[in-house]
XYZ file of C-alpha atoms in Angstrom:
475
model
C 39.702 -80.668 -107.063
C 41.596 -83.794 -106.905
C 40.476 -86.698 -104.932
C 43.397 -88.066 -102.672
C 42.528 -91.325 -104.372
C 42.283 -90.501 -107.840
C 44.574 -92.408 -109.783
C 46.998 -90.583 -112.284
C 48.465 -93.184 -114.947
C 51.675 -91.794 -116.944
C 54.381 -92.437 -118.897
C 55.843 -89.104 -118.216
C 55.708 -85.781 -116.030
C 52.506 -84.223 -116.570
C 51.683 -82.068 -113.747
C 55.205 -80.957 -112.526
C 57.467 -81.618 -115.764
C 55.510 -79.458 -118.140
C 55.597 -76.361 -115.948
C 59.092 -76.221 -114.446
C 61.754 -74.690 -116.133
C 65.010 -76.624 -117.045
C 67.295 -73.847 -117.340
C 66.440 -71.594 -114.236
C 68.017 -73.818 -111.512
C 69.440 -71.898 -108.379
C 72.428 -74.195 -108.927
C 75.327 -73.300 -111.230
C 75.885 -76.908 -111.799
C 72.396 -77.708 -113.058
C 73.768 -80.601 -115.643
C 75.347 -83.169 -113.388
C 78.668 -83.484 -114.973
C 78.569 -87.687 -114.588
C 75.441 -87.389 -116.944
C 74.081 -84.555 -119.086
C 70.753 -85.824 -119.024
C 69.998 -85.226 -115.559
C 68.370 -81.962 -115.824
C 67.072 -80.277 -112.432
C 63.296 -80.548 -112.476
C 62.793 -78.028 -109.749
C 60.785 -74.791 -110.657
C 62.781 -72.068 -111.863
C 64.127 -69.686 -108.712
C 61.836 -66.897 -108.930
C 58.860 -69.313 -108.700
C 59.995 -71.328 -105.975
C 57.380 -71.010 -102.774
C 60.289 -70.681 -100.311
C 64.267 -70.821 -100.588
C 66.409 -71.665 -97.638
C 70.036 -70.846 -97.844
C 70.753 -73.863 -95.381
C 68.808 -76.259 -97.484
C 70.517 -75.094 -100.292
C 74.005 -75.469 -98.929
C 72.655 -79.092 -97.717
C 71.833 -79.940 -101.078
C 75.440 -78.989 -102.551
C 77.058 -80.780 -99.608
C 75.074 -84.389 -99.890
C 75.325 -84.393 -103.542
C 78.885 -84.517 -103.338
C 78.866 -87.423 -101.289
C 76.712 -89.385 -103.703
C 78.503 -91.329 -106.405
C 75.821 -92.211 -108.495
C 74.660 -89.269 -110.818
C 71.048 -90.392 -111.129
C 70.838 -90.777 -107.026
C 72.078 -87.415 -107.009
C 69.742 -85.996 -109.348
C 66.877 -87.538 -107.630
C 67.800 -86.032 -104.185
C 68.411 -82.662 -105.880
C 64.663 -82.745 -106.955
C 62.940 -84.428 -104.018
C 64.769 -83.133 -100.813
C 63.674 -79.358 -101.579
C 60.175 -80.060 -103.182
C 58.130 -79.069 -99.899
C 59.794 -75.799 -99.997
C 59.802 -75.360 -103.656
C 56.211 -75.999 -104.132
C 53.911 -76.365 -101.037
C 54.451 -73.277 -99.110
C 52.175 -70.437 -97.885
C 54.300 -68.525 -95.341
C 52.994 -65.049 -94.046
C 52.363 -63.285 -90.681
C 49.323 -63.600 -89.054
C 48.340 -61.580 -86.147
C 51.962 -60.576 -85.599
C 53.112 -64.339 -85.441
C 54.688 -66.820 -88.580
C 51.818 -68.565 -90.284
C 52.631 -71.540 -92.375
C 49.877 -73.345 -94.573
C 51.886 -76.360 -96.163
C 49.631 -78.093 -98.903
C 50.235 -82.021 -99.563
C 51.172 -81.553 -103.324
C 48.402 -82.041 -105.730
C 45.791 -81.520 -103.529
C 45.168 -78.012 -102.131
C 44.549 -78.845 -98.383
C 46.928 -79.076 -95.190
C 46.999 -82.444 -93.582
C 48.320 -82.747 -89.964
C 50.457 -85.857 -90.916
C 51.854 -84.777 -93.997
C 52.689 -81.233 -93.342
C 54.632 -82.593 -90.208
C 56.582 -85.042 -92.106
C 57.089 -82.700 -95.158
C 59.029 -80.050 -93.174
C 60.496 -82.648 -90.556
C 63.922 -82.942 -92.372
C 64.384 -79.264 -92.400
C 64.302 -78.885 -88.690
C 68.126 -79.833 -88.211
C 68.995 -76.591 -90.193
C 67.227 -74.022 -88.196
C 69.776 -72.967 -86.008
C 71.583 -72.027 -89.030
C 68.461 -70.378 -91.100
C 66.469 -67.691 -89.256
C 63.987 -67.581 -91.900
C 63.718 -71.416 -92.070
C 63.123 -71.456 -88.213
C 60.386 -68.735 -88.473
C 58.791 -70.946 -91.243
C 58.508 -74.299 -89.052
C 57.380 -72.047 -86.059
C 54.770 -70.901 -88.664
C 53.815 -74.391 -89.222
C 53.365 -75.036 -85.270
C 51.411 -72.172 -85.090
C 49.327 -73.036 -88.180
C 48.684 -76.552 -86.564
C 47.644 -75.269 -83.133
C 44.468 -73.407 -85.031
C 43.603 -76.389 -87.066
C 43.278 -78.190 -83.463
C 41.674 -75.958 -82.049
C 39.047 -76.012 -85.145
C 38.586 -79.707 -84.740
C 40.815 -82.265 -83.274
C 38.836 -84.858 -85.077
C 39.688 -83.638 -88.715
C 42.673 -84.673 -90.487
C 42.856 -81.966 -93.372
C 42.323 -78.235 -93.469
C 41.586 -75.337 -95.887
C 43.468 -72.193 -95.863
C 41.051 -70.013 -94.853
C 37.099 -71.092 -93.292
C 35.778 -72.271 -96.676
C 34.621 -75.724 -96.383
C 35.487 -78.211 -99.030
C 33.015 -78.574 -101.945
C 34.165 -82.194 -102.394
C 33.214 -83.312 -98.765
C 30.195 -81.090 -97.827
C 27.970 -84.202 -98.032
C 30.052 -86.544 -95.471
C 27.658 -87.287 -92.392
C 29.859 -85.514 -89.738
C 30.015 -82.373 -87.922
C 31.953 -80.380 -90.434
C 33.007 -76.690 -89.370
C 34.751 -73.788 -91.215
C 38.166 -74.458 -92.455
C 37.970 -78.082 -92.165
C 38.775 -79.935 -95.406
C 38.205 -83.768 -94.118
C 36.937 -84.870 -91.132
C 38.199 -88.343 -90.569
C 39.883 -89.260 -87.251
C 43.250 -90.477 -87.221
C 45.284 -90.823 -84.042
C 48.457 -90.082 -86.084
C 47.547 -86.792 -87.187
C 47.382 -85.761 -83.645
C 50.786 -87.273 -82.674
C 52.406 -85.705 -85.627
C 51.602 -82.057 -84.205
C 53.034 -83.149 -80.788
C 56.332 -84.546 -82.711
C 56.429 -81.733 -84.649
C 56.458 -79.119 -81.910
C 58.585 -80.978 -79.711
C 61.600 -81.538 -82.405
C 61.341 -77.610 -83.201
C 61.633 -76.878 -79.551
C 64.618 -79.341 -78.886
C 66.574 -77.829 -81.988
C 65.476 -74.183 -82.314
C 65.095 -73.401 -78.180
C 62.556 -70.889 -79.761
C 59.831 -70.678 -77.316
C 57.233 -68.329 -79.287
C 54.937 -70.754 -80.565
C 54.416 -72.277 -77.175
C 51.390 -69.829 -75.829
C 48.394 -70.050 -74.373
C 46.703 -71.262 -77.441
C 49.212 -74.143 -78.194
C 48.496 -75.278 -74.348
C 44.898 -75.075 -75.228
C 45.456 -76.967 -78.132
C 47.552 -79.762 -76.243
C 44.806 -80.357 -73.651
C 42.123 -80.716 -76.130
C 44.360 -83.783 -77.972
C 44.789 -85.467 -74.722
C 40.637 -84.905 -74.311
C 40.049 -86.358 -77.604
C 42.637 -89.367 -76.940
C 40.735 -89.981 -73.782
C 37.487 -89.866 -75.542
C 38.601 -92.419 -77.989
C 39.497 -94.613 -75.684
C 35.600 -95.443 -75.575
C 35.493 -96.140 -71.875
C 31.798 -94.807 -71.714
C 28.782 -94.885 -74.434
C 29.227 -91.221 -75.296
C 31.388 -91.076 -78.656
C 31.469 -87.698 -79.540
C 32.385 -88.344 -83.224
C 31.213 -90.516 -86.073
C 31.987 -89.953 -89.713
C 30.020 -91.811 -92.812
C 30.536 -91.284 -96.660
C 28.686 -92.270 -99.489
C 30.673 -93.438 -102.642
C 32.126 -96.406 -104.454
C 34.949 -97.186 -101.912
C 34.160 -98.872 -98.368
C 37.476 -97.727 -97.307
C 36.531 -94.037 -97.391
C 33.810 -94.340 -94.633
C 33.578 -95.560 -90.980
C 32.145 -98.996 -90.356
C 29.698 -99.510 -87.464
C 27.386 -96.743 -88.576
C 29.982 -94.215 -88.634
C 31.695 -94.987 -85.186
C 33.920 -97.710 -86.221
C 33.626 -101.575 -85.372
C 33.010 -102.200 -81.821
C 35.738 -102.292 -79.504
C 36.188 -103.565 -75.893
C 37.555 -100.582 -73.810
C 41.155 -101.774 -72.778
C 42.848 -98.552 -72.300
C 44.228 -98.290 -76.157
C 42.640 -95.390 -78.236
C 40.593 -95.851 -81.252
C 41.761 -94.833 -84.402
C 38.784 -94.496 -87.042
C 40.956 -94.137 -89.953
C 44.319 -95.141 -91.026
C 47.415 -92.851 -92.151
C 46.201 -93.853 -95.566
C 42.965 -92.393 -94.876
C 41.104 -95.607 -95.206
C 38.817 -97.001 -92.733
C 40.182 -99.117 -89.761
C 38.627 -102.814 -89.736
C 39.164 -102.907 -86.139
C 39.797 -99.569 -84.491
C 42.505 -100.183 -82.173
C 45.672 -99.377 -84.761
C 48.440 -100.610 -83.205
C 51.423 -98.628 -84.877
C 49.432 -95.691 -84.000
C 48.886 -96.442 -80.374
C 52.630 -96.767 -80.248
C 53.443 -93.767 -81.882
C 50.928 -91.955 -79.294
C 52.927 -93.327 -76.212
C 55.757 -91.486 -77.565
C 54.098 -88.407 -78.316
C 52.361 -88.070 -74.625
C 55.700 -88.645 -73.256
C 57.291 -85.623 -75.427
C 53.974 -83.441 -74.381
C 54.694 -84.416 -70.582
C 58.198 -83.043 -71.084
C 56.966 -79.989 -72.575
C 54.358 -79.207 -70.309
C 56.847 -79.659 -67.544
C 59.778 -77.383 -68.961
C 57.932 -74.772 -71.295
C 54.266 -74.492 -69.432
C 55.369 -75.570 -66.003
C 52.242 -77.347 -65.851
C 53.125 -80.474 -63.775
C 49.614 -81.618 -63.386
C 49.014 -82.035 -67.104
C 52.600 -83.428 -67.461
C 50.999 -86.408 -65.006
C 48.235 -86.814 -66.820
C 50.347 -87.120 -70.287
C 52.368 -89.588 -68.649
C 49.691 -91.891 -67.037
C 47.784 -91.891 -70.240
C 51.041 -93.029 -71.899
C 51.423 -95.551 -69.328
C 48.056 -97.006 -69.769
C 48.350 -97.110 -73.404
C 52.062 -98.896 -73.275
C 50.724 -101.406 -70.711
C 47.384 -102.372 -73.094
C 50.164 -102.633 -75.984
C 52.131 -104.738 -73.948
C 49.281 -107.030 -73.232
C 47.020 -107.250 -76.540
C 48.959 -106.174 -79.414
C 51.431 -108.687 -79.272
C 50.256 -111.748 -80.594
C 51.536 -115.312 -82.042
C 51.474 -115.548 -85.950
C 51.160 -119.357 -87.153
C 54.383 -118.726 -89.250
C 56.697 -116.286 -87.654
C 56.184 -116.338 -83.889
C 55.114 -113.061 -81.535
C 54.687 -110.433 -83.706
C 52.748 -106.698 -83.429
C 49.338 -107.056 -84.637
C 48.248 -104.261 -87.064
C 44.620 -103.956 -85.524
C 42.886 -105.445 -82.609
C 39.377 -104.753 -80.982
C 40.161 -105.927 -77.700
C 37.610 -108.893 -78.212
C 40.479 -111.111 -79.446
C 40.213 -110.223 -83.368
C 43.688 -109.310 -84.988
C 44.481 -108.092 -88.256
C 47.782 -109.342 -89.531
C 48.790 -107.032 -92.429
C 50.768 -103.321 -92.957
C 50.281 -100.609 -94.722
C 52.795 -98.395 -96.310
C 51.719 -95.025 -94.590
C 53.583 -93.901 -91.598
C 53.124 -94.804 -88.754
C 53.271 -98.491 -89.824
C 54.324 -101.750 -88.420
C 57.665 -101.667 -90.239
C 58.286 -97.932 -89.264
C 57.842 -98.404 -85.333
C 61.653 -97.889 -84.961
C 61.147 -94.772 -86.997
C 58.593 -93.585 -85.443
C 57.815 -94.789 -81.990
C 61.304 -95.671 -80.721
C 61.056 -99.344 -80.814
C 64.118 -101.444 -80.620
C 64.855 -102.595 -84.159
C 66.682 -105.468 -82.972
C 63.825 -107.103 -80.571
C 62.576 -110.483 -81.493
C 59.017 -109.042 -81.822
C 59.704 -106.527 -84.468
C 62.196 -108.670 -86.412
C 59.502 -111.093 -86.544
C 56.913 -108.735 -87.349
C 59.322 -107.247 -90.359
C 59.405 -110.732 -91.681
C 55.809 -110.989 -91.633
C 55.290 -107.640 -93.538
C 57.880 -108.286 -95.905
C 56.572 -111.772 -96.912
C 53.159 -112.927 -99.161
C 51.532 -113.478 -95.497
C 50.935 -109.865 -95.473
C 48.041 -109.366 -97.957
C 49.254 -106.090 -99.043
C 52.854 -107.427 -100.118
C 52.671 -107.095 -103.809
C 54.531 -109.325 -105.777
C 55.324 -109.102 -109.475
C 58.340 -107.932 -111.535
C 58.961 -105.681 -108.224
C 57.736 -106.578 -105.127
C 56.824 -104.176 -101.722
C 54.186 -103.066 -99.391
C 51.378 -101.069 -100.528
C 47.714 -100.805 -98.908
C 44.368 -100.951 -99.437
C 44.204 -97.327 -100.435
C 45.383 -97.975 -104.087
C 44.965 -101.551 -104.187
C 47.005 -104.736 -103.567
C 48.908 -104.484 -107.021
C 50.211 -101.305 -106.427
C 53.638 -100.585 -104.215
C 54.413 -97.525 -102.406
C 57.646 -96.330 -102.805
C 57.170 -95.005 -99.114
C 57.636 -98.467 -97.887
C 61.166 -98.865 -99.679
C 62.143 -95.526 -97.932
C 60.771 -96.700 -94.795
C 62.298 -100.224 -95.025
C 65.910 -98.705 -95.649
C 65.014 -96.029 -93.040
C 64.775 -98.700 -90.286
C 67.755 -101.070 -91.723
C 71.335 -101.514 -90.816
C 71.595 -104.128 -93.197
C 74.042 -102.492 -96.358
C 72.704 -104.774 -98.835
C 68.743 -104.267 -97.693
C 69.365 -100.412 -97.918
C 71.117 -100.684 -101.439
C 68.167 -102.917 -102.513
C 65.603 -100.414 -101.535
C 67.591 -97.503 -102.995
C 67.833 -99.459 -106.456
C 63.987 -99.857 -106.137
C 63.278 -96.368 -105.791
C 65.459 -95.594 -108.656
C 64.090 -98.018 -110.952
C 60.751 -97.045 -110.330
C 60.332 -93.563 -110.515
C 59.239 -93.668 -114.438
C 61.849 -91.497 -115.610
C 60.250 -88.472 -113.619
C 62.688 -87.589 -110.948
C 60.322 -87.817 -108.118
C 58.668 -90.234 -105.756
C 55.070 -91.143 -106.588
C 52.343 -92.358 -103.990
C 52.183 -95.838 -105.621
C 53.079 -97.618 -108.934
C 51.737 -100.997 -110.478
C 53.927 -104.231 -109.413
C 54.511 -104.880 -112.978
C 55.189 -101.478 -114.309
C 56.353 -98.440 -112.795
C 55.001 -96.064 -115.525
C 51.580 -96.590 -114.239
C 51.477 -94.669 -111.152
C 49.227 -92.536 -108.759
C 49.719 -88.875 -107.944
C 52.648 -86.881 -109.767
C 52.964 -84.441 -107.068
C 53.239 -86.109 -103.429
C 55.473 -83.760 -101.386
C 55.438 -85.991 -98.329
C 57.267 -88.691 -100.425
C 59.684 -86.485 -101.851
C 60.744 -85.073 -98.924
C 61.262 -88.074 -96.773
C 62.956 -89.520 -99.777
C 65.428 -86.508 -99.259
C 65.398 -87.502 -95.458
C 66.670 -91.013 -96.110
C 69.380 -89.769 -98.367
C 70.550 -87.053 -96.024
C 70.867 -89.783 -93.450
C 72.495 -92.434 -95.319
C 75.320 -89.716 -96.737
C 75.858 -89.081 -93.114
C 76.515 -92.463 -92.324
C 78.604 -92.832 -95.062
C 76.419 -95.624 -96.615
C 76.094 -94.069 -100.176
């Protein structure tokens, strides 16, 4: 089984490129008229995991707005990549059931699966099949949370992952990996809320869903660490200290201040200080969304109040402790804190990140604190801002010399500056290593040294960015 951390250093397509037909695209104009070298890298129609008419129409519509043939080609390859390659969609016990693998790992991450189908939600009112597919993701995530709210990734069936059976934690049937990440549960709420808002379909929000949501809130409260009873620990042996939890598996010590401990980051790396600030901002928004759903859908006003009160407590703690003075940039958001006064100044390209806060947590992008933080993140004072032939944000997961295209995507997603957006798009185009897809990371001096041929989240969120920019007439 492929490790999420495993390097794939390539100069050409291997995993996808050798298996995808160049002649059987669903499009009649596979060869873009502006450049005959840009041939679709999508699987042939009969090998696609799921086909949505609304998505196909969106691809055709958006491509007409893109003047750059290479960018149009990349969009065509990337936007449908989740549907083309990662979907297992069936019916289970009379309800839609959709399992979404992350790409080159045959497991479903709660975070990735939510983000992978997110850009398709606006289309569900035009495509009943697509609507049922996303309802199936909500249903599958409900089952995952009920299996174990502390797990970040799951198998399709009850089997255990052979790769992680030696982890020192309580592995349960169906769990692929058991790294507790606050954002994983936030993404579950985010997807359920947006799908409900757009589709109006109430079928996924049944008794099991209500039970799963209460389990999420219970888990958040447990990880506020207000008592000595901490029902989660995780340790892994290996050559990477980022792959295990500090503090004998519980994370480094914290002083209870109302924030939620995230023992791991969205990168699946262990936190240094367990109060991960971007994830706590995400939790505030998610809890308010859950309060709204509890009121309107479940008619459970007591639970809605509990969600609102927890959101208020976290928000107050963030305002008191998470905004700190930086010696160079003034007031900024810390990346991690511990409640004792320790502060980590950095950012990681995985979302939620500090730079993604307007996208993921409704932070005002024009606020002084966010703008100061953005300057810090995009400077040499962020230890994971790699600089070389190319410059950009990476993270400990693949090393300080590796840039994540996801950081360019999120930088453009949160910017209103046309020149900055154009720069980010140019960086993405220059660093895809002639593959037409978005990779996990690449070496700062050579984009052909990259990790992960098949990373569906990055592909799909790139498509989401292009749709956004096209609709804003910024391309």
